[in-house]
Short mmCIF file of C-alpha atoms (C1' of nucleotides) in Angstrom, two decimals:
data_model
loop_
_atom_site.label_atom_id
_atom_site.label_comp_id
_atom_site.label_asym_id
_atom_site.label_seq_id
_atom_site.Cartn_x
_atom_site.Cartn_y
_atom_site.Cartn_z
CA UNK A 1 -33.48 43.49 76.25
CA UNK A 2 -35.37 43.26 79.78
CA UNK A 3 -38.72 43.46 81.01
CA UNK A 4 -39.18 47.33 81.64
CA UNK A 5 -41.32 46.74 84.54
CA UNK A 6 -38.45 44.94 86.25
CA UNK A 7 -36.06 48.01 85.82
CA UNK A 8 -38.83 50.24 86.96
CA UNK A 9 -39.49 48.13 90.11
CA UNK A 10 -36.14 46.98 90.82
CA UNK A 11 -33.43 48.93 89.21
CA UNK A 12 -30.99 47.78 91.49
CA UNK A 13 -31.40 44.25 90.72
CA UNK A 14 -30.44 45.58 87.08
CA UNK A 15 -27.59 47.51 88.59
CA UNK A 16 -26.42 45.02 90.58
CA UNK A 17 -26.27 42.81 87.07
CA UNK A 18 -23.97 45.63 85.38
CA UNK A 19 -21.90 44.94 88.05
CA UNK A 20 -21.41 41.38 87.92
CA UNK A 21 -21.17 41.21 84.54
CA UNK A 22 -19.07 44.01 83.72
CA UNK A 23 -21.44 45.10 81.17
CA UNK A 24 -23.12 48.87 81.21
CA UNK A 25 -23.42 50.43 84.14
CA UNK A 26 -25.39 51.43 87.03
CA UNK A 27 -25.77 55.00 85.47
CA UNK A 28 -26.76 53.90 82.24
CA UNK A 29 -29.95 52.08 84.68
CA UNK A 30 -30.88 55.55 86.07
CA UNK A 31 -30.19 56.81 82.29
CA UNK A 32 -32.76 54.29 81.31
CA UNK A 33 -34.98 55.19 84.41
CA UNK A 34 -35.34 58.73 83.30
CA UNK A 35 -35.41 58.36 79.65
CA UNK A 36 -38.64 55.99 80.32
CA UNK A 37 -40.13 58.78 82.99
CA UNK A 38 -40.23 61.50 80.10
CA UNK A 39 -41.57 59.02 77.55
CA UNK A 40 -44.39 57.97 79.68
CA UNK A 41 -45.08 61.46 80.67
CA UNK A 42 -45.17 62.99 77.35
CA UNK A 43 -47.27 59.76 75.88
CA UNK A 44 -49.96 60.65 78.70
CA UNK A 45 -50.04 64.34 77.35
CA UNK A 46 -50.13 63.78 74.13
CA UNK A 47 -52.73 61.17 73.94
CA UNK A 48 -54.78 63.35 75.84
CA UNK A 49 -54.29 66.03 73.80
CA UNK A 50 -54.62 63.93 70.09
CA UNK A 51 -57.87 62.73 71.61
CA UNK A 52 -58.92 66.42 72.47
CA UNK A 53 -57.46 66.86 68.65
CA UNK A 54 -59.70 64.50 67.18
CA UNK A 55 -62.84 65.66 68.67
CA UNK A 56 -62.28 68.88 66.89
CA UNK A 57 -61.72 67.21 63.53
CA UNK A 58 -64.79 65.07 63.99
CA UNK A 59 -66.70 68.52 64.21
CA UNK A 60 -64.75 70.11 61.46
CA UNK A 61 -66.15 67.43 59.63
CA UNK A 62 -69.42 67.44 60.74
CA UNK A 63 -70.06 70.99 59.91
CA UNK A 64 -67.75 70.88 56.31
CA UNK A 65 -70.53 67.99 55.12
CA UNK A 66 -73.74 70.58 56.41
CA UNK A 67 -72.17 73.26 54.67
CA UNK A 68 -71.39 71.47 51.61
CA UNK A 69 -68.23 73.84 50.52
CA UNK A 70 -69.34 77.18 52.45
CA UNK A 71 -68.05 78.40 55.61
CA UNK A 72 -69.07 80.15 58.58
CA UNK A 73 -67.40 82.06 61.49
CA UNK A 74 -68.21 78.85 63.37
CA UNK A 75 -66.34 76.75 61.04
CA UNK A 76 -63.55 79.62 60.87
CA UNK A 77 -62.85 79.25 64.87
CA UNK A 78 -62.76 74.97 64.57
CA UNK A 79 -60.31 75.05 62.15
CA UNK A 80 -57.93 77.51 64.37
CA UNK A 81 -58.55 75.66 67.26
CA UNK A 82 -57.38 72.20 64.95
CA UNK A 83 -54.83 73.94 64.13
CA UNK A 84 -53.79 74.78 67.71
CA UNK A 85 -54.41 71.28 68.42
CA UNK A 86 -51.89 70.11 65.36
CA UNK A 87 -49.20 72.32 66.62
CA UNK A 88 -49.19 71.25 70.04
CA UNK A 89 -49.87 67.75 69.56
CA UNK A 90 -46.65 67.82 67.01
CA UNK A 91 -44.37 68.94 69.71
CA UNK A 92 -45.54 66.33 72.18
CA UNK A 93 -45.32 63.55 69.34
CA UNK A 94 -41.58 64.80 69.12
CA UNK A 95 -41.09 64.76 72.95
CA UNK A 96 -42.09 61.10 73.37
CA UNK A 97 -40.16 60.29 70.22
CA UNK A 98 -37.24 61.34 71.44
CA UNK A 99 -37.43 59.83 74.68
CA UNK A 100 -38.48 56.32 73.07
CA UNK A 101 -35.24 56.43 70.91
CA UNK A 102 -32.95 57.36 73.94
CA UNK A 103 -35.07 54.50 75.94
CA UNK A 104 -34.60 51.98 73.33
CA UNK A 105 -30.86 52.82 72.59
CA UNK A 106 -29.68 52.00 76.45
CA UNK A 107 -32.07 49.29 76.68
CA UNK A 108 -29.90 47.42 74.52
CA UNK A 109 -27.02 47.94 76.28
CA UNK A 110 -28.31 46.84 79.28
CA UNK A 111 -27.46 43.11 80.58
CA UNK A 112 -30.13 40.55 81.41
CA UNK A 113 -29.78 39.50 85.38
CA UNK A 114 -27.86 36.17 85.63
CA UNK A 115 -29.34 33.44 87.69
CA UNK A 116 -28.03 33.56 91.23
CA UNK A 117 -27.04 29.96 91.38
CA UNK A 118 -24.53 30.91 88.52
CA UNK A 119 -21.22 31.78 89.91
CA UNK A 120 -20.11 35.19 90.20
CA UNK A 121 -16.85 36.42 88.59
CA UNK A 122 -14.47 38.15 86.67
CA UNK A 123 -13.10 36.33 83.89
CA UNK A 124 -12.98 33.01 82.17
CA UNK A 125 -10.42 32.21 85.41
CA UNK A 126 -13.60 32.26 87.66
CA UNK A 127 -15.51 29.65 85.94
CA UNK A 128 -16.23 26.47 88.06
CA UNK A 129 -15.98 22.56 86.59
CA UNK A 130 -18.71 21.22 86.40
CA UNK A 131 -17.49 17.66 85.41
CA UNK A 132 -14.92 15.98 83.40
CA UNK A 133 -15.22 13.43 81.09
CA UNK A 134 -12.79 10.65 79.50
CA UNK A 135 -13.09 7.29 77.84
CA UNK A 136 -10.77 5.17 80.52
CA UNK A 137 -9.06 3.81 76.82
CA UNK A 138 -8.88 7.12 75.32
CA UNK A 139 -7.08 9.36 78.32
CA UNK A 140 -5.85 13.29 77.56
CA UNK A 141 -2.46 12.65 76.05
CA UNK A 142 0.97 14.94 76.65
CA UNK A 143 2.78 15.75 73.82
CA UNK A 144 6.13 13.99 74.83
CA UNK A 145 7.62 11.13 73.44
CA UNK A 146 7.60 12.10 69.69
CA UNK A 147 4.09 13.02 69.84
CA UNK A 148 3.07 16.02 67.78
CA UNK A 149 0.88 19.28 67.62
CA UNK A 150 -2.22 19.34 64.83
CA UNK A 151 -0.21 21.85 62.55
CA UNK A 152 3.12 19.83 62.28
CA UNK A 153 0.95 16.57 61.92
CA UNK A 154 -1.41 18.00 59.50
CA UNK A 155 1.53 19.62 57.10
CA UNK A 156 3.54 16.00 57.39
CA UNK A 157 0.45 14.39 56.07
CA UNK A 158 -0.57 16.86 53.93
CA UNK A 159 -4.45 17.17 55.31
CA UNK A 160 -3.61 20.69 56.45
CA UNK A 161 -2.06 23.75 54.50
CA UNK A 162 -1.59 27.16 56.14
CA UNK A 163 0.77 28.70 53.86
CA UNK A 164 -1.60 28.73 51.09
CA UNK A 165 -4.67 29.37 53.33
CA UNK A 166 -2.91 32.63 53.92
CA UNK A 167 -1.98 33.47 50.34
CA UNK A 168 -5.87 33.06 49.45
CA UNK A 169 -7.28 34.82 52.07
CA UNK A 170 -4.55 36.18 54.54
CA UNK A 171 -3.94 35.59 58.57
CA UNK A 172 -6.10 33.39 59.91
CA UNK A 173 -6.74 31.44 56.77
CA UNK A 174 -6.03 27.64 56.19
CA UNK A 175 -7.17 24.90 53.80
CA UNK A 176 -8.03 21.81 54.84
CA UNK A 177 -7.66 18.92 52.05
CA UNK A 178 -7.60 15.20 51.18
CA UNK A 179 -8.51 12.90 54.13
CA UNK A 180 -8.82 15.85 56.42
CA UNK A 181 -11.20 17.72 54.54
CA UNK A 182 -13.68 14.14 54.78
CA UNK A 183 -12.82 14.04 58.44
CA UNK A 184 -13.74 17.69 58.71
CA UNK A 185 -17.16 17.11 57.17
CA UNK A 186 -17.65 13.78 58.54
CA UNK A 187 -17.35 15.34 61.90
CA UNK A 188 -20.06 17.53 60.89
CA UNK A 189 -22.21 14.92 59.11
CA UNK A 190 -22.28 12.81 62.39
CA UNK A 191 -23.04 15.79 64.40
CA UNK A 192 -26.18 16.49 62.06
CA UNK A 193 -27.38 12.95 62.24
CA UNK A 194 -26.97 12.81 65.82
CA UNK A 195 -29.33 15.84 66.20
CA UNK A 196 -31.75 14.28 64.17
CA UNK A 197 -31.72 11.49 66.11
CA UNK A 198 -32.56 13.54 69.04
CA UNK A 199 -35.70 15.23 67.05
CA UNK A 200 -33.78 18.36 66.14
CA UNK A 201 -35.28 20.05 62.94
CA UNK A 202 -32.25 20.51 60.50
CA UNK A 203 -32.43 23.96 58.55
CA UNK A 204 -30.44 25.64 55.89
CA UNK A 205 -30.55 29.16 56.74
CA UNK A 206 -28.81 32.43 55.34
CA UNK A 207 -25.66 33.30 56.93
CA UNK A 208 -25.84 36.34 55.57
CA UNK A 209 -28.64 38.49 57.43
CA UNK A 210 -30.34 41.62 57.99
CA UNK A 211 -28.66 43.78 61.06
CA UNK A 212 -32.11 43.43 62.91
CA UNK A 213 -30.99 39.45 63.08
CA UNK A 214 -28.01 40.70 64.69
CA UNK A 215 -29.42 43.09 67.29
CA UNK A 216 -32.65 40.86 67.84
CA UNK A 217 -30.33 38.17 69.02
CA UNK A 218 -27.80 40.66 71.27
CA UNK A 219 -24.93 40.23 69.03
CA UNK A 220 -25.18 44.29 67.89
CA UNK A 221 -24.86 46.65 68.92
CA UNK A 222 -22.05 46.04 71.45
CA UNK A 223 -20.28 43.29 68.82
CA UNK A 224 -20.19 45.20 65.50
CA UNK A 225 -16.51 45.21 65.30
CA UNK A 226 -16.65 41.30 65.46
CA UNK A 227 -19.23 40.92 62.11
CA UNK A 228 -18.39 41.50 58.62
CA UNK A 229 -20.53 43.82 57.35
CA UNK A 230 -21.31 44.08 53.68
CA UNK A 231 -21.97 47.26 51.30
CA UNK A 232 -25.62 46.05 51.06
CA UNK A 233 -25.71 46.26 55.24
CA UNK A 234 -26.16 42.71 55.64
CA UNK A 235 -23.71 40.95 58.15
CA UNK A 236 -21.87 37.67 57.69
CA UNK A 237 -23.14 35.43 61.27
CA UNK A 238 -20.26 34.41 63.16
CA UNK A 239 -22.73 31.89 64.05
CA UNK A 240 -26.38 30.16 62.76
CA UNK A 241 -27.56 30.55 66.10
CA UNK A 242 -29.11 34.17 64.42
CA UNK A 243 -30.91 33.18 61.74
CA UNK A 244 -32.19 30.31 63.82
CA UNK A 245 -33.25 32.27 66.58
CA UNK A 246 -34.33 34.69 64.13
CA UNK A 247 -36.48 32.75 62.54
CA UNK A 248 -39.94 32.69 63.96
CA UNK A 249 -39.24 36.76 64.87
CA UNK A 250 -42.13 39.33 65.10
CA UNK A 251 -44.40 36.03 65.03
CA UNK A 252 -46.73 34.92 67.36
CA UNK A 253 -46.69 30.81 68.33
CA UNK A 254 -48.37 28.29 69.56
CA UNK A 255 -45.89 26.71 71.40
CA UNK A 256 -47.29 23.17 72.23
CA UNK A 257 -44.24 21.55 72.54
CA UNK A 258 -40.34 22.99 72.19
CA UNK A 259 -39.17 24.03 69.10
CA UNK A 260 -36.10 22.09 68.39
CA UNK A 261 -34.01 23.54 65.62
CA UNK A 262 -30.33 22.73 64.16
CA UNK A 263 -28.44 24.18 61.51
CA UNK A 264 -24.95 23.53 59.90
CA UNK A 265 -23.10 26.85 58.52
CA UNK A 266 -19.98 28.76 57.86
CA UNK A 267 -19.47 30.99 60.24
CA UNK A 268 -17.40 34.39 60.20
CA UNK A 269 -15.40 35.94 62.79
CA UNK A 270 -13.46 39.18 62.13
CA UNK A 271 -11.50 38.53 65.84
CA UNK A 272 -10.99 41.84 65.99
CA UNK A 273 -9.08 42.92 68.98
CA UNK A 274 -7.52 39.25 69.30
CA UNK A 275 -4.62 40.08 67.54
CA UNK A 276 -1.25 38.03 68.61
CA UNK A 277 -3.64 35.51 70.29
CA UNK A 278 -4.01 31.70 69.12
CA UNK A 279 -2.18 32.96 65.83
CA UNK A 280 -1.19 29.52 64.79
CA UNK A 281 -3.23 26.51 63.78
CA UNK A 282 -6.62 26.17 63.80
CA UNK A 283 -8.07 27.30 67.01
CA UNK A 284 -8.94 31.17 65.86
CA UNK A 285 -9.88 31.41 62.50
CA UNK A 286 -12.23 34.05 60.46
CA UNK A 287 -13.93 31.58 58.84
CA UNK A 288 -15.10 28.24 60.35
CA UNK A 289 -18.43 25.20 60.01
CA UNK A 290 -20.55 24.70 62.87
CA UNK A 291 -23.40 22.75 63.54
CA UNK A 292 -26.03 24.36 66.11
CA UNK A 293 -29.00 23.67 67.97
CA UNK A 294 -31.13 26.30 69.16
CA UNK A 295 -34.63 25.22 71.15
CA UNK A 296 -37.53 28.04 71.38
CA UNK A 297 -39.87 27.08 74.12
CA UNK A 298 -42.01 29.03 76.82
CA UNK A 299 -41.55 31.13 79.26
CA UNK A 300 -40.89 28.40 82.06
CA UNK A 301 -37.48 28.79 83.84
CA UNK A 302 -37.99 25.10 85.18
CA UNK A 303 -38.29 23.46 81.78
CA UNK A 304 -35.54 26.15 80.74
CA UNK A 305 -33.38 24.76 82.98
CA UNK A 306 -34.26 21.09 81.66
CA UNK A 307 -33.71 22.17 78.13
CA UNK A 308 -30.52 24.05 78.57
CA UNK A 309 -29.36 20.59 80.37
CA UNK A 310 -30.58 18.73 77.11
CA UNK A 311 -28.60 20.44 74.56
CA UNK A 312 -25.43 20.56 76.60
CA UNK A 313 -26.06 16.56 76.78
CA UNK A 314 -26.35 16.52 73.36
CA UNK A 315 -22.89 17.90 73.12
CA UNK A 316 -21.58 15.98 75.28
CA UNK A 317 -23.16 12.46 73.92
CA UNK A 318 -21.51 14.01 70.29
CA UNK A 319 -17.96 13.92 72.45
CA UNK A 320 -18.61 11.08 74.09
CA UNK A 321 -19.23 8.95 70.92
CA UNK A 322 -15.63 10.63 69.49
CA UNK A 323 -13.73 9.50 72.53
CA UNK A 324 -12.18 12.96 73.26
CA UNK A 325 -11.74 13.91 76.56
CA UNK A 326 -13.79 17.21 77.96
CA UNK A 327 -15.22 18.97 80.35
CA UNK A 328 -18.04 21.23 81.41
CA UNK A 329 -17.80 24.66 83.10
CA UNK A 330 -20.32 26.91 84.39
CA UNK A 331 -19.57 30.56 82.88
CA UNK A 332 -19.11 32.84 85.80
CA UNK A 333 -21.28 36.34 85.36
CA UNK A 334 -18.10 38.37 83.66
CA UNK A 335 -17.77 35.40 81.27
CA UNK A 336 -21.00 34.92 80.13
CA UNK A 337 -22.03 38.38 78.01
CA UNK A 338 -24.61 40.81 78.56
CA UNK A 339 -28.21 38.35 77.34
CA UNK A 340 -27.41 35.03 79.46
CA UNK A 341 -29.18 34.08 82.36
CA UNK A 342 -27.37 30.81 82.64
CA UNK A 343 -24.09 29.49 80.16
CA UNK A 344 -21.94 26.32 80.22
CA UNK A 345 -18.86 25.99 77.56
CA UNK A 346 -17.21 22.85 77.09
CA UNK A 347 -13.66 22.62 76.36
CA UNK A 348 -12.33 19.32 74.73
CA UNK A 349 -8.70 18.35 75.71
CA UNK A 350 -6.12 19.88 73.22
CA UNK A 351 -2.59 18.20 73.88
CA UNK A 352 -0.86 20.82 71.80
CA UNK A 353 -2.42 23.87 74.33
CA UNK A 354 -1.55 20.96 77.45
CA UNK A 355 -4.93 22.21 78.64
CA UNK A 356 -8.40 22.37 77.31
CA UNK A 357 -9.59 24.46 74.68
CA UNK A 358 -13.30 25.82 74.21
CA UNK A 359 -14.95 24.05 71.87
CA UNK A 360 -18.81 24.40 72.56
CA UNK A 361 -20.76 27.54 74.09
CA UNK A 362 -24.44 26.70 75.78
CA UNK A 363 -26.60 29.23 76.84
CA UNK A 364 -29.83 30.06 78.11
CA UNK A 365 -31.38 33.28 77.56
CA UNK A 366 -34.79 33.16 78.99
CA UNK A 367 -36.52 36.14 76.86
CA UNK A 368 -33.68 38.49 76.56
CA UNK A 369 -33.31 37.82 72.98
CA UNK A 370 -37.01 37.27 72.02
CA UNK A 371 -38.02 40.28 73.32
CA UNK A 372 -35.52 41.46 71.15
CA UNK A 373 -36.86 39.65 68.16
CA UNK A 374 -40.47 40.17 69.49
CA UNK A 375 -41.20 36.34 69.30
CA UNK A 376 -44.18 35.75 71.28
CA UNK A 377 -46.71 32.74 72.11
CA UNK A 378 -50.05 32.28 72.99
CA UNK A 379 -50.30 31.09 76.74
CA UNK A 380 -53.75 29.68 77.20
CA UNK A 381 -55.43 30.52 80.66
CA UNK A 382 -58.15 29.71 82.72
CA UNK A 383 -61.20 30.77 81.53
CA UNK A 384 -60.31 30.73 77.43
CA UNK A 385 -58.57 33.55 78.02
CA UNK A 386 -55.26 33.69 76.33
CA UNK A 387 -52.41 35.77 76.67
CA UNK A 388 -49.34 36.60 74.38
CA UNK A 389 -46.05 35.91 76.41
CA UNK A 390 -42.12 36.25 74.93
CA UNK A 391 -40.76 32.63 74.49
CA UNK A 392 -37.48 31.69 76.06
CA UNK A 393 -34.54 30.71 73.68
CA UNK A 394 -31.51 28.34 74.41
CA UNK A 395 -28.57 27.48 72.15
CA UNK A 396 -25.73 25.57 72.15
CA UNK A 397 -22.39 24.04 69.69
CA UNK A 398 -23.05 20.52 68.82
CA UNK A 399 -19.66 20.57 67.15
CA UNK A 400 -17.35 23.26 65.17
CA UNK A 401 -14.82 22.53 62.64
CA UNK A 402 -11.72 22.95 62.10
CA UNK A 403 -11.50 23.50 66.24
CA UNK A 404 -12.35 20.25 67.10
CA UNK A 405 -10.26 18.77 64.59
CA UNK A 406 -7.18 19.69 66.92
CA UNK A 407 -8.50 17.70 69.42
CA UNK A 408 -9.16 14.71 67.05
CA UNK A 409 -5.74 15.42 65.08
CA UNK A 410 -4.16 15.26 68.32
CA UNK A 411 -5.91 12.81 70.60
CA UNK A 412 -6.21 10.04 67.20
CA UNK A 413 -2.09 10.05 66.26
CA UNK A 414 -0.04 7.24 66.36
CA UNK A 415 3.79 6.75 67.03
CA UNK A 416 4.26 6.24 62.70
CA UNK A 417 2.59 9.84 62.17
CA UNK A 418 -0.79 8.48 61.31
CA UNK A 419 -3.97 9.46 62.47
CA UNK A 420 -6.82 6.96 63.52
CA UNK A 421 -10.46 7.96 62.06
CA UNK A 422 -12.81 7.76 65.03
CA UNK A 423 -14.82 4.81 64.83
CA UNK A 424 -18.16 6.57 64.53
CA UNK A 425 -16.89 8.68 61.75
CA UNK A 426 -15.57 5.71 59.54
CA UNK A 427 -19.06 5.63 58.10
CA UNK A 428 -18.63 8.88 55.99
CA UNK A 429 -15.14 8.36 55.76
CA UNK A 430 -15.07 6.58 52.37
CA UNK A 431 -13.59 3.49 53.91
CA UNK A 432 -10.40 5.07 55.18
CA UNK A 433 -9.71 4.31 59.13
CA UNK A 434 -6.25 5.72 58.65
CA UNK A 435 -4.61 8.82 58.15
CA UNK A 436 -1.60 8.19 55.93
CA UNK A 437 0.01 10.83 53.61
CA UNK A 438 -1.04 10.12 49.98
CA UNK A 439 0.05 13.31 48.32
"C1'" G B 1 -29.93 45.57 34.92
"C1'" G B 2 -34.89 46.83 31.78
"C1'" A B 3 -40.65 47.84 32.15
"C1'" G B 4 -44.63 47.02 34.23
"C1'" G B 5 -48.10 45.47 38.77
"C1'" A B 6 -49.41 44.29 44.15
"C1'" G B 7 -48.60 44.76 49.61
"C1'" U B 8 -55.30 45.42 54.39
"C1'" G B 9 -56.07 41.17 60.61
"C1'" G B 10 -54.43 33.40 60.96
"C1'" C B 11 -56.28 32.96 55.38
"C1'" A B 12 -58.70 34.68 51.55
"C1'" G B 13 -60.62 39.22 50.30
"C1'" A B 14 -63.77 44.49 50.22
"C1'" G B 15 -62.48 49.19 51.29
"C1'" U B 16 -59.81 55.88 47.18
"C1'" G B 17 -60.37 61.80 52.52
"C1'" G B 18 -64.11 61.71 58.07
"C1'" U B 19 -68.84 58.18 61.56
"C1'" C B 20 -62.94 52.57 59.48
"C1'" G B 21 -58.72 49.38 63.97
"C1'" A B 22 -61.70 48.51 59.35
"C1'" U B 23 -67.48 45.04 55.50
"C1'" U B 24 -67.71 40.12 54.47
"C1'" G B 25 -66.59 34.59 54.21
"C1'" C B 26 -63.19 30.76 55.56
"C1'" G B 27 -60.47 29.07 59.77
"C1'" C B 28 -60.62 29.13 65.35
"C1'" C B 29 -63.33 29.50 70.30
"C1'" G B 30 -67.72 28.76 73.28
"C1'" G B 31 -72.95 27.65 73.50
"C1'" U B 32 -77.73 25.48 71.32
"C1'" C B 33 -79.28 21.09 69.18
"C1'" U B 34 -77.54 15.50 69.15
"C1'" U B 35 -76.84 9.15 72.01
"C1'" G B 36 -71.82 11.05 69.90
"C1'" A B 37 -70.14 13.77 65.75
"C1'" A B 38 -71.32 16.69 61.37
"C1'" A B 39 -74.75 19.77 59.56
"C1'" A B 40 -77.75 24.19 60.88
"C1'" C B 41 -78.28 28.44 64.40
"C1'" C B 42 -76.09 31.94 67.83
"C1'" G B 43 -72.55 34.61 70.41
"C1'" G B 44 -67.31 35.62 70.64
"C1'" U B 45 -62.19 36.24 67.78
"C1'" G B 46 -55.03 40.80 66.63
"C1'" G B 47 -51.24 43.70 68.88
"C1'" G B 48 -48.29 47.37 71.46
"C1'" C B 49 -47.86 51.60 74.44
"C1'" C B 50 -50.22 55.32 78.36
"C1'" C B 51 -53.33 56.34 82.44
"C1'" G B 52 -55.97 53.19 86.64
"C1'" C B 53 -55.92 48.80 92.75
"C1'" A B 54 -59.76 47.42 89.35
"C1'" A B 55 -63.43 48.04 86.52
"C1'" G B 56 -62.68 51.00 82.62
"C1'" G B 57 -60.76 55.06 79.85
"C1'" G B 58 -57.09 56.75 76.05
"C1'" U B 59 -53.74 56.46 72.04
"C1'" C B 60 -51.13 53.84 68.05
"C1'" C B 61 -50.93 50.12 64.22
"C1'" C B 62 -53.98 48.76 56.77
"C1'" G B 63 -45.10 46.37 54.07
"C1'" U B 64 -41.37 49.97 56.45
"C1'" G B 65 -40.19 55.53 56.80
"C1'" A B 66 -41.45 60.96 55.81
"C1'" G B 67 -44.76 64.53 53.92
"C1'" U B 68 -49.81 67.15 52.57
"C1'" U B 69 -54.21 67.58 55.64
"C1'" C B 70 -58.38 70.16 61.18
"C1'" G B 71 -58.70 64.71 59.41
"C1'" A B 72 -54.81 59.47 55.60
"C1'" A B 73 -55.90 52.43 54.99
"C1'" U B 74 -57.71 56.03 51.32
"C1'" C B 75 -53.49 61.59 48.02
"C1'" U B 76 -47.74 62.40 47.91
"C1'" C B 77 -42.39 60.95 47.77
"C1'" A B 78 -38.70 57.39 49.41
"C1'" C B 79 -37.08 52.81 50.81
"C1'" C B 80 -38.41 47.42 51.36
"C1'" U B 81 -40.93 42.96 49.77
"C1'" C B 82 -43.36 40.17 46.41
"C1'" C B 83 -45.31 38.69 41.42
"C1'" U B 84 -45.38 39.31 35.47
"C1'" C B 85 -42.34 39.89 31.15
"C1'" C B 86 -37.31 40.82 29.10
"C1'" G B 87 -31.69 40.75 29.69
"C1'" C B 88 -27.62 38.18 32.25
"C1'" C B 89 -26.34 33.75 35.03
"C1'" A B 90 -25.10 28.97 39.44
#
RNA sequence: GGAGGAGUGGCAGAGUGGUCGAUUGCGCCGGUCUUGAAAACCGGUGGGCCCGCAAGGGUCCCGUGAGUUCGAAUCUCACCUCCUCCGCCA
């Protein structure tokens, strides 16, 4: 959601945002302006009328009290007047409500204005690589000389079972078993510990949330098709960013310092419209587990940038500890989505793709979500006064399984078909340092 | 799932048709007093929207939404949430 004042004062900037982001359209901006104008006009008239109505109502009350149940021509006349006001006020209220509903509905579709320093572009092909990293001892490998992809390796070692996964749950389903399952949770636990050390509060949150949370975080209404919705109208989240960012919704916070949150949760995505894309393997699945970071802080652009860099650095530290080659890209405007101000993707090297695959996505949303979530804080001003402002929010993946397992399995494979467990994960692996076929 | 009860400001808790956006206490902020602090005393203390350069004015908000009424925190209906008891259950 945008600041209404901004749209009124600079509609051109919002129209430009619809263009570079490829979200909504300039016509939507004009439609909002018109609805907003109608809304305000109706309210001004309705408020004035209601004010008169109240005065007459008060007179009726006073008169009735003195008359104690009786009536006079004066009272009759006042009641007639009051009834006339009532009808008119109802009409204006309806007019106002209709315009309000329309304006609100359009508002939910409008894009936030992206940071002008971020790349402008159409889609992910226009993203700009900011940096690339690889441990010199663990460079990106290619699938040649007998090296295998994670599907083949996983099946051979019996740590991945796609056939039975599909039997249990349909397409894009999988089972991770044995040492693979240990590796799976080891990665997640390592990421959690890493964030705990960096001062992030661990949260266990609902993954089945209200529609309000989905709208509030900006996933609805645009992304309805991507979500599983239950017969109770609750929604299975595609990321714990949704419950984390919504956690303080409808509240006014005292924000002495940024609120740093992290949650491990299962995530669900329908992947509607992705039919035929990345069908094999662990890359694009309906259910996965992810450790997510969310930061809530004051409306301050400089701090926002610092925190955005922080959450990306947190994730890079995890990948570096795992010695996985990756690169960080600035997402161009066309690839960043409706609410983002800045966005980085981290892509990890995946030999089977012979390229980098997206494993992390870190966004800075300024007040886009907090306006939708009605999440504010009290800013102390000079002279002891306070002002409520909308918070700024950020989020980034810390690690997501099974997707990152593609990189781990393929990068850490040995010539004999075994997989070496990354050193930082061995404390979580019950003494297993190498995954071999055991079943 | 069945039967009852309840949702009021940061918290506690009054208020059952008008002068109530709401008594009071606690908390919080400012001040007086004090070497300093505490105590005591004095004052202040919610949010949204609309009009306005501003000062200020108007309007809405007592779980949510509809309704009754000239007028609703107060009456009616629906929904949501919480509590108690019973049943079932990881």
